[in-house]
Amino acid sequence: TDSEYFKLMKLMINPKFEVTEKAKILGNSDNLIGVRSIGARYFNGRYYEMGGTKYPSRDVELQFYSSYNRGTIEMLGNNSIAVFLKGALGFSNGGYSLSKSDIVPGKITVNKNSVGIYAVYDDGDFEDIDLNLKVSNDTFPKIYNSRNSIIEIGENSTGMYLYTKYYNTKIEFLNSPGYFVSSTERPYIIDKGKNATGMVFNINNEMSPTQPDGGYVDGGNGAYIQLLKDRPTGIYVTGAGKVDIYNKDYGKIIIGNSEDKKSPGIGMYSDNPNGTIHNHHAIIEIGKNSIGMAGVNGTTVENNKGGDIVIKGDNSIGMYLADGAKGVNDGVIRTETNSSDPILKNVVGVYLGK
């Protein structure tokens, strides 16, 4: 039963899990966690010697992405988390299959007030990461919604959520297929209820005492975020830590029509005063009562070279800046109509508020 399952999950502290092909995890009640990964350590504290030089040893069972979903995780109740990661080495929705010698897509579905992938790196979580860096300087966590995989989210829910206490960490947190993948093999974040958010980056303004001030979170969208219900947000950047978040690599954020222009759908939004959101060689497409990119609280908003913001509905704004936000447009902000509605009304390219 769900209650017995939840009790079991509360007792489990595991640095790695795998949901295999054709496997399905189903939660029918509220306040559940589908799978969890806690801890990241794969440097085992031992060293080996070769040619008179000591090298750190590793736990080979825990390296690479660590955890995968190649099956289905479906949370039918509310207030739930499909994948919970605390200080985890990494996770991929979609993973490599030895039997098929290929990436097998995963599917995550959550209902109201829930999160598909929830990743937190807080007090104590960086001890494992710092130890792993003795093995390799490329062992920061990597969390992906990967090739052909889907995250489907309900009302007031979020597809992928990241919190990190330290801003100067090279955590990868991406809706992206990876390298050398065709345009038909990209993952999706989609909504099935209003007020959904594709990705959230909550970056705290504290510097790690063990890492240089130079490497930051690598995050954003390089695939598809398609949110067609009322007042969604594609990517939301908050906190106060330094970060650059991208819609990039020919990714596409599609925001549908919203019911009220006072509660608009937004492609990318930031209220992080030390953050920058970028639309770089990528597309943001918005419908009625929507905003392509928006920034407040001294943040920076950039529609970079190759960036295309397409307005396809009335009462919409390409770029919105207020409360000290800074904006750059080196790309294109344009309208696009169809034969049934050839003229758009009350459209603004760039809006400067107070």
Short mmCIF file of the C-alpha atoms (twelve columns), coordinates in Angstrom:
data_MODEL
# 
_entry.id   MODEL 
# 
loop_
_atom_site.group_PDB 
_atom_site.id 
_atom_site.type_symbol 
_atom_site.label_atom_id 
_atom_site.label_alt_id 
_atom_site.label_comp_id 
_atom_site.label_asym_id 
_atom_site.label_seq_id 
_atom_site.Cartn_x 
_atom_site.Cartn_y 
_atom_site.Cartn_z 
_atom_site.pdbx_PDB_model_num 
ATOM 1   C CA . THR A 1   0.000  0.000  0.000   1 
ATOM 2   C CA . ASP A 2   1.016  3.626  -0.300  1 
ATOM 3   C CA . SER A 3   1.350  4.066  3.484   1 
ATOM 4   C CA . GLU A 4   3.648  1.035  3.803   1 
ATOM 5   C CA . TYR A 5   5.655  2.217  0.801   1 
ATOM 6   C CA . PHE A 6   6.094  5.708  2.279   1 
ATOM 7   C CA . LYS A 7   7.289  4.272  5.599   1 
ATOM 8   C CA . LEU A 8   9.856  2.200  3.725   1 
ATOM 9   C CA . MET A 9   11.082 5.180  1.691   1 
ATOM 10  C CA . LYS A 10  11.558 7.235  4.872   1 
ATOM 11  C CA . LEU A 11  14.000 4.608  6.139   1 
ATOM 12  C CA . MET A 12  16.039 4.397  2.934   1 
ATOM 13  C CA . ILE A 13  19.246 6.390  2.515   1 
ATOM 14  C CA . ASN A 14  20.761 5.346  -0.763  1 
ATOM 15  C CA . PRO A 15  23.235 7.082  -3.056  1 
ATOM 16  C CA . LYS A 16  22.027 5.261  -6.159  1 
ATOM 17  C CA . PHE A 17  18.859 3.817  -7.699  1 
ATOM 18  C CA . GLU A 18  17.772 2.543  -11.083 1 
ATOM 19  C CA . VAL A 19  14.242 2.287  -12.434 1 
ATOM 20  C CA . THR A 20  14.667 -0.193 -15.252 1 
ATOM 21  C CA . GLU A 21  12.912 -0.565 -18.581 1 
ATOM 22  C CA . LYS A 22  9.217  -1.509 -18.341 1 
ATOM 23  C CA . ALA A 23  9.294  -0.906 -14.569 1 
ATOM 24  C CA . LYS A 24  6.658  1.414  -13.107 1 
ATOM 25  C CA . ILE A 25  6.503  3.189  -9.767  1 
ATOM 26  C CA . LEU A 26  2.960  4.316  -8.974  1 
ATOM 27  C CA . GLY A 27  1.848  6.507  -6.069  1 
ATOM 28  C CA . ASN A 28  -1.907 6.855  -5.564  1 
ATOM 29  C CA . SER A 29  -1.996 9.013  -2.412  1 
ATOM 30  C CA . ASP A 30  -0.826 12.507 -1.431  1 
ATOM 31  C CA . ASN A 31  2.548  13.433 0.102   1 
ATOM 32  C CA . LEU A 32  4.602  10.650 -1.448  1 
ATOM 33  C CA . ILE A 33  8.128  10.328 -2.819  1 
ATOM 34  C CA . GLY A 34  8.650  8.036  -5.794  1 
ATOM 35  C CA . VAL A 35  12.413 7.412  -5.579  1 
ATOM 36  C CA . ARG A 36  15.219 9.100  -3.715  1 
ATOM 37  C CA . SER A 37  18.990 9.394  -3.781  1 
ATOM 38  C CA . ILE A 38  20.876 10.796 -0.791  1 
ATOM 39  C CA . GLY A 39  24.635 11.259 -0.808  1 
ATOM 40  C CA . ALA A 40  27.191 11.394 -3.594  1 
ATOM 41  C CA . ARG A 41  30.412 9.896  -2.322  1 
ATOM 42  C CA . TYR A 42  32.360 7.601  -4.589  1 
ATOM 43  C CA . PHE A 43  35.852 8.545  -3.404  1 
ATOM 44  C CA . ASN A 44  36.266 5.775  -0.825  1 
ATOM 45  C CA . GLY A 45  39.060 7.454  1.142   1 
ATOM 46  C CA . ARG A 46  41.688 5.007  -0.065  1 
ATOM 47  C CA . TYR A 47  44.638 5.566  -2.374  1 
ATOM 48  C CA . TYR A 48  46.645 3.324  -4.641  1 
ATOM 49  C CA . GLU A 49  50.233 3.778  -5.740  1 
ATOM 50  C CA . MET A 50  51.574 3.614  -9.279  1 
ATOM 51  C CA . GLY A 51  55.076 4.535  -10.311 1 
ATOM 52  C CA . GLY A 52  55.768 6.002  -6.907  1 
ATOM 53  C CA . THR A 53  52.711 8.312  -7.111  1 
ATOM 54  C CA . LYS A 54  49.605 7.983  -4.949  1 
ATOM 55  C CA . TYR A 55  46.203 8.208  -6.669  1 
ATOM 56  C CA . PRO A 56  42.758 8.398  -5.042  1 
ATOM 57  C CA . SER A 57  40.642 5.270  -5.393  1 
ATOM 58  C CA . ARG A 58  36.945 5.310  -6.205  1 
ATOM 59  C CA . ASP A 59  33.870 3.202  -5.699  1 
ATOM 60  C CA . VAL A 60  33.239 2.134  -9.281  1 
ATOM 61  C CA . GLU A 61  29.620 1.243  -8.482  1 
ATOM 62  C CA . LEU A 62  28.659 4.862  -7.872  1 
ATOM 63  C CA . GLN A 63  30.406 6.819  -10.609 1 
ATOM 64  C CA . PHE A 64  28.900 8.545  -13.663 1 
ATOM 65  C CA . TYR A 65  25.271 9.704  -13.394 1 
ATOM 66  C CA . SER A 66  24.655 7.348  -10.468 1 
ATOM 67  C CA . SER A 67  20.852 7.074  -10.787 1 
ATOM 68  C CA . TYR A 68  18.521 6.538  -13.743 1 
ATOM 69  C CA . ASN A 69  14.882 6.281  -14.669 1 
ATOM 70  C CA . ARG A 70  14.388 4.161  -17.775 1 
ATOM 71  C CA . GLY A 71  10.829 3.300  -16.839 1 
ATOM 72  C CA . THR A 72  7.820  5.239  -15.532 1 
ATOM 73  C CA . ILE A 73  7.342  7.145  -12.275 1 
ATOM 74  C CA . GLU A 74  3.747  8.287  -11.882 1 
ATOM 75  C CA . MET A 75  2.492  10.176 -8.828  1 
ATOM 76  C CA . LEU A 76  -1.297 10.403 -9.028  1 
ATOM 77  C CA . GLY A 77  -1.736 12.119 -5.659  1 
ATOM 78  C CA . ASN A 78  -0.948 15.748 -4.818  1 
ATOM 79  C CA . ASN A 79  1.933  17.383 -2.902  1 
ATOM 80  C CA . SER A 80  4.364  14.707 -4.054  1 
ATOM 81  C CA . ILE A 81  7.857  14.396 -5.501  1 
ATOM 82  C CA . ALA A 82  8.666  11.832 -8.166  1 
ATOM 83  C CA . VAL A 83  12.471 11.990 -7.846  1 
ATOM 84  C CA . PHE A 84  14.069 13.410 -4.678  1 
ATOM 85  C CA . LEU A 85  17.809 14.107 -4.766  1 
ATOM 86  C CA . LYS A 86  19.723 15.383 -1.732  1 
ATOM 87  C CA . GLY A 87  23.416 15.896 -2.283  1 
ATOM 88  C CA . ALA A 88  23.195 13.272 -5.021  1 
ATOM 89  C CA . LEU A 89  25.975 12.494 -7.480  1 
ATOM 90  C CA . GLY A 90  23.550 12.732 -10.381 1 
ATOM 91  C CA . PHE A 91  20.412 11.559 -12.109 1 
ATOM 92  C CA . SER A 92  19.208 11.075 -15.652 1 
ATOM 93  C CA . ASN A 93  15.562 10.707 -16.659 1 
ATOM 94  C CA . GLY A 94  16.363 8.344  -19.465 1 
ATOM 95  C CA . GLY A 95  19.412 6.127  -19.331 1 
ATOM 96  C CA . TYR A 96  21.706 3.818  -21.240 1 
ATOM 97  C CA . SER A 97  20.472 0.258  -21.745 1 
ATOM 98  C CA . LEU A 98  22.999 -2.537 -22.195 1 
ATOM 99  C CA . SER A 99  20.358 -4.725 -23.830 1 
ATOM 100 C CA . LYS A 100 19.534 -2.113 -26.470 1 
ATOM 101 C CA . SER A 101 22.935 -0.373 -26.623 1 
ATOM 102 C CA . ASP A 102 21.086 2.918  -26.631 1 
ATOM 103 C CA . ILE A 103 19.441 5.522  -24.416 1 
ATOM 104 C CA . VAL A 104 16.002 4.378  -23.202 1 
ATOM 105 C CA . PRO A 105 13.671 7.310  -22.379 1 
ATOM 106 C CA . GLY A 106 12.064 7.715  -18.994 1 
ATOM 107 C CA . LYS A 107 8.707  9.246  -18.100 1 
ATOM 108 C CA . ILE A 108 7.809  11.190 -14.958 1 
ATOM 109 C CA . THR A 109 4.264  12.359 -14.220 1 
ATOM 110 C CA . VAL A 110 3.108  14.387 -11.217 1 
ATOM 111 C CA . ASN A 111 -0.243 15.889 -10.260 1 
ATOM 112 C CA . LYS A 112 -1.064 19.121 -8.332  1 
ATOM 113 C CA . ASN A 113 1.406  21.015 -6.117  1 
ATOM 114 C CA . SER A 114 4.166  18.552 -6.924  1 
ATOM 115 C CA . VAL A 115 7.666  18.355 -8.400  1 
ATOM 116 C CA . GLY A 116 9.049  15.977 -11.012 1 
ATOM 117 C CA . ILE A 117 12.750 16.199 -10.085 1 
ATOM 118 C CA . TYR A 118 13.626 17.961 -6.813  1 
ATOM 119 C CA . ALA A 119 17.358 18.431 -6.169  1 
ATOM 120 C CA . VAL A 120 18.788 20.105 -3.074  1 
ATOM 121 C CA . TYR A 121 22.427 20.736 -2.120  1 
ATOM 122 C CA . ASP A 122 22.479 22.180 1.380   1 
ATOM 123 C CA . ASP A 123 24.505 21.998 4.610   1 
ATOM 124 C CA . GLY A 124 26.534 18.797 4.713   1 
ATOM 125 C CA . ASP A 125 25.757 17.811 1.135   1 
ATOM 126 C CA . PHE A 126 28.997 19.246 -0.254  1 
ATOM 127 C CA . GLU A 127 31.241 17.057 1.894   1 
ATOM 128 C CA . ASP A 128 30.807 14.139 -0.514  1 
ATOM 129 C CA . ILE A 129 31.212 16.385 -3.542  1 
ATOM 130 C CA . ASP A 130 34.445 17.883 -2.189  1 
ATOM 131 C CA . LEU A 131 35.818 14.393 -1.516  1 
ATOM 132 C CA . ASN A 132 34.917 13.256 -5.040  1 
ATOM 133 C CA . LEU A 133 36.859 16.178 -6.478  1 
ATOM 134 C CA . LYS A 134 40.016 14.515 -5.179  1 
ATOM 135 C CA . VAL A 135 39.395 11.884 -7.838  1 
ATOM 136 C CA . SER A 136 38.503 14.248 -10.663 1 
ATOM 137 C CA . ASN A 137 37.721 17.938 -11.059 1 
ATOM 138 C CA . ASP A 138 34.739 16.971 -13.230 1 
ATOM 139 C CA . THR A 139 32.675 15.208 -10.578 1 
ATOM 140 C CA . PHE A 140 30.113 17.877 -9.799  1 
ATOM 141 C CA . PRO A 141 26.551 16.525 -9.921  1 
ATOM 142 C CA . LYS A 142 24.902 16.108 -13.327 1 
ATOM 143 C CA . ILE A 143 21.098 16.045 -13.460 1 
ATOM 144 C CA . TYR A 144 19.342 15.693 -16.819 1 
ATOM 145 C CA . ASN A 145 15.961 15.207 -18.358 1 
ATOM 146 C CA . SER A 146 17.550 13.350 -21.232 1 
ATOM 147 C CA . ARG A 147 16.955 12.215 -24.783 1 
ATOM 148 C CA . ASN A 148 13.306 11.509 -25.725 1 
ATOM 149 C CA . SER A 149 12.255 11.554 -22.052 1 
ATOM 150 C CA . ILE A 150 9.165  13.340 -20.712 1 
ATOM 151 C CA . ILE A 151 8.259  15.164 -17.512 1 
ATOM 152 C CA . GLU A 152 4.524  15.907 -17.302 1 
ATOM 153 C CA . ILE A 153 3.342  18.255 -14.551 1 
ATOM 154 C CA . GLY A 154 -0.035 19.197 -13.105 1 
ATOM 155 C CA . GLU A 155 -1.505 22.388 -11.665 1 
ATOM 156 C CA . ASN A 156 0.877  24.529 -9.540  1 
ATOM 157 C CA . SER A 157 3.639  22.009 -10.156 1 
ATOM 158 C CA . THR A 158 7.266  22.169 -11.286 1 
ATOM 159 C CA . GLY A 159 9.119  19.901 -13.678 1 
ATOM 160 C CA . MET A 160 12.690 20.337 -12.370 1 
ATOM 161 C CA . TYR A 161 13.683 22.216 -9.188  1 
ATOM 162 C CA . LEU A 162 17.238 22.968 -8.005  1 
ATOM 163 C CA . TYR A 163 18.415 24.565 -4.766  1 
ATOM 164 C CA . THR A 164 22.096 25.004 -3.988  1 
ATOM 165 C CA . LYS A 165 23.520 26.656 -0.894  1 
ATOM 166 C CA . TYR A 166 26.716 27.613 -2.735  1 
ATOM 167 C CA . TYR A 167 26.607 29.451 -6.039  1 
ATOM 168 C CA . ASN A 168 30.171 28.603 -7.128  1 
ATOM 169 C CA . THR A 169 29.516 24.964 -7.936  1 
ATOM 170 C CA . LYS A 170 29.513 23.467 -11.421 1 
ATOM 171 C CA . ILE A 171 26.301 21.515 -10.971 1 
ATOM 172 C CA . GLU A 172 24.714 20.616 -14.320 1 
ATOM 173 C CA . PHE A 173 20.921 20.860 -14.253 1 
ATOM 174 C CA . LEU A 174 19.539 20.585 -17.756 1 
ATOM 175 C CA . ASN A 175 16.530 19.698 -19.867 1 
ATOM 176 C CA . SER A 176 18.762 18.564 -22.692 1 
ATOM 177 C CA . PRO A 177 19.431 15.510 -24.849 1 
ATOM 178 C CA . GLY A 178 23.208 15.781 -24.594 1 
ATOM 179 C CA . TYR A 179 25.623 15.883 -27.502 1 
ATOM 180 C CA . PHE A 180 25.352 14.386 -30.985 1 
ATOM 181 C CA . VAL A 181 21.578 13.930 -30.835 1 
ATOM 182 C CA . SER A 182 19.178 14.726 -33.664 1 
ATOM 183 C CA . SER A 183 16.410 17.306 -33.343 1 
ATOM 184 C CA . THR A 184 13.825 14.504 -33.167 1 
ATOM 185 C CA . GLU A 185 15.321 13.022 -29.998 1 
ATOM 186 C CA . ARG A 186 14.915 15.904 -27.570 1 
ATOM 187 C CA . PRO A 187 13.215 15.612 -24.179 1 
ATOM 188 C CA . TYR A 188 10.052 17.479 -23.183 1 
ATOM 189 C CA . ILE A 189 8.643  19.169 -20.104 1 
ATOM 190 C CA . ILE A 190 4.877  19.526 -20.627 1 
ATOM 191 C CA . ASP A 191 1.921  20.638 -18.502 1 
ATOM 192 C CA . LYS A 192 -1.517 19.196 -17.860 1 
ATOM 193 C CA . GLY A 193 -2.717 21.941 -15.479 1 
ATOM 194 C CA . LYS A 194 -2.519 25.696 -14.995 1 
ATOM 195 C CA . ASN A 195 0.220  27.701 -13.255 1 
ATOM 196 C CA . ALA A 196 2.904  25.127 -14.034 1 
ATOM 197 C CA . THR A 197 6.640  25.903 -14.076 1 
ATOM 198 C CA . GLY A 198 9.089  24.019 -16.259 1 
ATOM 199 C CA . MET A 199 12.330 24.628 -14.337 1 
ATOM 200 C CA . VAL A 200 13.264 26.519 -11.147 1 
ATOM 201 C CA . PHE A 201 16.794 27.572 -10.170 1 
ATOM 202 C CA . ASN A 202 17.082 28.767 -6.563  1 
ATOM 203 C CA . ILE A 203 20.706 29.854 -6.132  1 
ATOM 204 C CA . ASN A 204 21.807 31.002 -2.683  1 
ATOM 205 C CA . ASN A 205 24.283 33.875 -2.351  1 
ATOM 206 C CA . GLU A 206 26.971 32.028 -0.424  1 
ATOM 207 C CA . MET A 207 30.389 31.026 -1.729  1 
ATOM 208 C CA . SER A 208 31.791 27.578 -1.114  1 
ATOM 209 C CA . PRO A 209 34.929 27.851 1.028   1 
ATOM 210 C CA . THR A 210 36.533 24.946 -0.856  1 
ATOM 211 C CA . GLN A 211 35.901 26.023 -4.461  1 
ATOM 212 C CA . PRO A 212 37.163 29.019 -6.454  1 
ATOM 213 C CA . ASP A 213 34.803 31.866 -7.320  1 
ATOM 214 C CA . GLY A 214 34.622 31.103 -11.011 1 
ATOM 215 C CA . GLY A 215 32.554 28.035 -11.772 1 
ATOM 216 C CA . TYR A 216 28.782 28.324 -11.571 1 
ATOM 217 C CA . VAL A 217 25.705 26.205 -12.140 1 
ATOM 218 C CA . ASP A 218 25.310 25.069 -15.752 1 
ATOM 219 C CA . GLY A 219 21.554 25.100 -16.189 1 
ATOM 220 C CA . GLY A 220 18.702 25.620 -18.573 1 
ATOM 221 C CA . ASN A 221 16.891 24.231 -21.563 1 
ATOM 222 C CA . GLY A 222 18.363 22.746 -24.718 1 
ATOM 223 C CA . ALA A 223 15.244 20.881 -25.757 1 
ATOM 224 C CA . TYR A 224 11.501 21.581 -25.360 1 
ATOM 225 C CA . ILE A 225 9.510  23.170 -22.567 1 
ATOM 226 C CA . GLN A 226 5.914  23.261 -23.792 1 
ATOM 227 C CA . LEU A 227 3.405  24.761 -21.345 1 
ATOM 228 C CA . LEU A 228 0.042  25.414 -22.957 1 
ATOM 229 C CA . LYS A 229 -2.289 25.834 -19.968 1 
ATOM 230 C CA . ASP A 230 -3.114 29.110 -18.162 1 
ATOM 231 C CA . ARG A 231 -0.287 31.347 -16.703 1 
ATOM 232 C CA . PRO A 232 2.730  29.030 -16.854 1 
ATOM 233 C CA . THR A 233 6.422  29.913 -16.503 1 
ATOM 234 C CA . GLY A 234 9.028  28.144 -18.615 1 
ATOM 235 C CA . ILE A 235 12.136 28.889 -16.497 1 
ATOM 236 C CA . TYR A 236 12.239 30.775 -13.180 1 
ATOM 237 C CA . VAL A 237 15.520 31.969 -11.610 1 
ATOM 238 C CA . THR A 238 15.490 33.139 -7.986  1 
ATOM 239 C CA . GLY A 239 17.746 33.492 -4.934  1 
ATOM 240 C CA . ALA A 240 20.693 35.904 -4.964  1 
ATOM 241 C CA . GLY A 241 23.694 33.828 -6.056  1 
ATOM 242 C CA . LYS A 242 25.643 34.416 -9.258  1 
ATOM 243 C CA . VAL A 243 24.261 32.363 -12.129 1 
ATOM 244 C CA . ASP A 244 23.661 32.387 -15.895 1 
ATOM 245 C CA . ILE A 245 20.695 30.299 -17.034 1 
ATOM 246 C CA . TYR A 246 20.084 29.616 -20.701 1 
ATOM 247 C CA . ASN A 247 17.526 28.655 -23.263 1 
ATOM 248 C CA . LYS A 248 20.166 27.436 -25.702 1 
ATOM 249 C CA . ASP A 249 21.343 24.925 -28.300 1 
ATOM 250 C CA . TYR A 250 18.253 25.496 -30.464 1 
ATOM 251 C CA . GLY A 251 15.988 24.763 -27.517 1 
ATOM 252 C CA . LYS A 252 12.408 25.950 -27.571 1 
ATOM 253 C CA . ILE A 253 10.125 27.294 -24.854 1 
ATOM 254 C CA . ILE A 254 6.472  27.408 -25.910 1 
ATOM 255 C CA . ILE A 255 4.006  29.323 -23.735 1 
ATOM 256 C CA . GLY A 256 0.315  29.072 -24.629 1 
ATOM 257 C CA . ASN A 257 -2.509 31.551 -24.131 1 
ATOM 258 C CA . SER A 258 -3.270 32.882 -20.658 1 
ATOM 259 C CA . GLU A 259 -6.686 34.079 -19.567 1 
ATOM 260 C CA . ASP A 260 -5.724 37.440 -18.008 1 
ATOM 261 C CA . LYS A 261 -2.910 39.827 -18.959 1 
ATOM 262 C CA . LYS A 262 -2.502 40.659 -15.244 1 
ATOM 263 C CA . SER A 263 -1.479 37.024 -14.681 1 
ATOM 264 C CA . PRO A 264 0.639  36.364 -17.764 1 
ATOM 265 C CA . GLY A 265 2.416  33.264 -18.888 1 
ATOM 266 C CA . ILE A 266 6.190  33.889 -19.064 1 
ATOM 267 C CA . GLY A 267 8.890  32.132 -21.060 1 
ATOM 268 C CA . MET A 268 11.858 33.026 -18.816 1 
ATOM 269 C CA . TYR A 269 11.663 35.030 -15.577 1 
ATOM 270 C CA . SER A 270 14.265 36.132 -13.027 1 
ATOM 271 C CA . ASP A 271 14.165 38.072 -9.770  1 
ATOM 272 C CA . ASN A 272 17.747 37.094 -8.841  1 
ATOM 273 C CA . PRO A 273 19.783 40.351 -8.588  1 
ATOM 274 C CA . ASN A 274 23.017 38.503 -9.434  1 
ATOM 275 C CA . GLY A 275 21.505 36.288 -12.091 1 
ATOM 276 C CA . THR A 276 21.258 36.507 -15.878 1 
ATOM 277 C CA . ILE A 277 18.779 34.728 -18.114 1 
ATOM 278 C CA . HIS A 278 19.755 34.159 -21.749 1 
ATOM 279 C CA . ASN A 279 17.880 33.218 -24.896 1 
ATOM 280 C CA . HIS A 280 20.839 32.158 -27.022 1 
ATOM 281 C CA . HIS A 281 20.420 30.514 -30.436 1 
ATOM 282 C CA . ALA A 282 17.012 29.377 -29.253 1 
ATOM 283 C CA . ILE A 283 13.314 30.226 -29.492 1 
ATOM 284 C CA . ILE A 284 10.742 31.527 -27.025 1 
ATOM 285 C CA . GLU A 285 7.214  31.437 -28.447 1 
ATOM 286 C CA . ILE A 286 4.329  33.034 -26.557 1 
ATOM 287 C CA . GLY A 287 0.571  33.212 -26.984 1 
ATOM 288 C CA . LYS A 288 -2.043 35.666 -25.725 1 
ATOM 289 C CA . ASN A 289 -1.527 37.617 -22.458 1 
ATOM 290 C CA . SER A 290 2.071  36.453 -22.146 1 
ATOM 291 C CA . ILE A 291 5.660  37.686 -21.813 1 
ATOM 292 C CA . GLY A 292 8.706  36.235 -23.543 1 
ATOM 293 C CA . MET A 293 11.421 37.223 -21.049 1 
ATOM 294 C CA . ALA A 294 10.927 39.181 -17.811 1 
ATOM 295 C CA . GLY A 295 13.223 40.499 -15.107 1 
ATOM 296 C CA . VAL A 296 12.861 42.468 -11.863 1 
ATOM 297 C CA . ASN A 297 14.952 43.238 -8.783  1 
ATOM 298 C CA . GLY A 298 18.121 44.253 -10.647 1 
ATOM 299 C CA . THR A 299 18.485 41.024 -12.597 1 
ATOM 300 C CA . THR A 300 19.802 40.866 -16.186 1 
ATOM 301 C CA . VAL A 301 17.794 39.703 -19.199 1 
ATOM 302 C CA . GLU A 302 19.504 38.958 -22.531 1 
ATOM 303 C CA . ASN A 303 18.041 37.944 -25.867 1 
ATOM 304 C CA . ASN A 304 21.395 37.042 -27.380 1 
ATOM 305 C CA . LYS A 305 22.563 36.529 -30.950 1 
ATOM 306 C CA . GLY A 306 20.400 33.907 -32.594 1 
ATOM 307 C CA . GLY A 307 17.722 34.375 -29.955 1 
ATOM 308 C CA . ASP A 308 14.186 34.571 -31.340 1 
ATOM 309 C CA . ILE A 309 11.193 35.752 -29.294 1 
ATOM 310 C CA . VAL A 310 7.995  35.138 -31.248 1 
ATOM 311 C CA . ILE A 311 4.752  36.825 -30.173 1 
ATOM 312 C CA . LYS A 312 1.682  34.975 -31.459 1 
ATOM 313 C CA . GLY A 313 -1.143 36.467 -29.374 1 
ATOM 314 C CA . ASP A 314 -2.773 39.738 -28.297 1 
ATOM 315 C CA . ASN A 315 -1.766 41.728 -25.188 1 
ATOM 316 C CA . SER A 316 1.725  40.256 -25.094 1 
ATOM 317 C CA . ILE A 317 5.242  41.595 -24.493 1 
ATOM 318 C CA . GLY A 318 8.550  40.388 -25.879 1 
ATOM 319 C CA . MET A 319 10.780 41.592 -23.022 1 
ATOM 320 C CA . TYR A 320 9.649  43.114 -19.702 1 
ATOM 321 C CA . LEU A 321 12.082 44.990 -17.420 1 
ATOM 322 C CA . ALA A 322 11.266 46.648 -14.086 1 
ATOM 323 C CA . ASP A 323 12.682 47.413 -10.639 1 
ATOM 324 C CA . GLY A 324 16.237 48.012 -11.854 1 
ATOM 325 C CA . ALA A 325 16.450 45.058 -14.215 1 
ATOM 326 C CA . LYS A 326 18.873 45.372 -17.136 1 
ATOM 327 C CA . GLY A 327 18.097 44.163 -20.637 1 
ATOM 328 C CA . VAL A 328 19.991 43.388 -23.856 1 
ATOM 329 C CA . ASN A 329 18.450 42.508 -27.203 1 
ATOM 330 C CA . ASP A 330 20.970 41.277 -29.778 1 
ATOM 331 C CA . GLY A 331 18.465 38.859 -31.244 1 
ATOM 332 C CA . VAL A 332 14.999 39.206 -32.755 1 
ATOM 333 C CA . ILE A 333 11.650 40.060 -31.180 1 
ATOM 334 C CA . ARG A 334 8.858  39.634 -33.712 1 
ATOM 335 C CA . THR A 335 5.201  38.857 -34.218 1 
ATOM 336 C CA . GLU A 336 3.727  35.946 -36.113 1 
ATOM 337 C CA . THR A 337 0.112  35.757 -37.243 1 
ATOM 338 C CA . ASN A 338 -2.124 33.268 -38.999 1 
ATOM 339 C CA . SER A 339 -4.870 33.587 -41.582 1 
ATOM 340 C CA . SER A 340 -7.675 33.408 -39.011 1 
ATOM 341 C CA . ASP A 341 -6.163 36.204 -36.887 1 
ATOM 342 C CA . PRO A 342 -3.944 38.295 -39.205 1 
ATOM 343 C CA . ILE A 343 -3.562 41.334 -36.911 1 
ATOM 344 C CA . LEU A 344 -2.326 41.232 -33.327 1 
ATOM 345 C CA . LYS A 345 -3.525 43.836 -30.830 1 
ATOM 346 C CA . ASN A 346 -1.700 45.555 -27.949 1 
ATOM 347 C CA . VAL A 347 1.682  43.984 -28.603 1 
ATOM 348 C CA . VAL A 348 4.896  45.500 -27.190 1 
ATOM 349 C CA . GLY A 349 8.457  44.516 -28.119 1 
ATOM 350 C CA . VAL A 350 10.249 45.801 -25.001 1 
ATOM 351 C CA . TYR A 351 8.469  47.236 -21.958 1 
ATOM 352 C CA . LEU A 352 10.369 49.321 -19.390 1 
ATOM 353 C CA . GLY A 353 8.544  49.524 -16.084 1 
ATOM 354 C CA . LYS A 354 9.385  51.346 -12.880 1 
# 
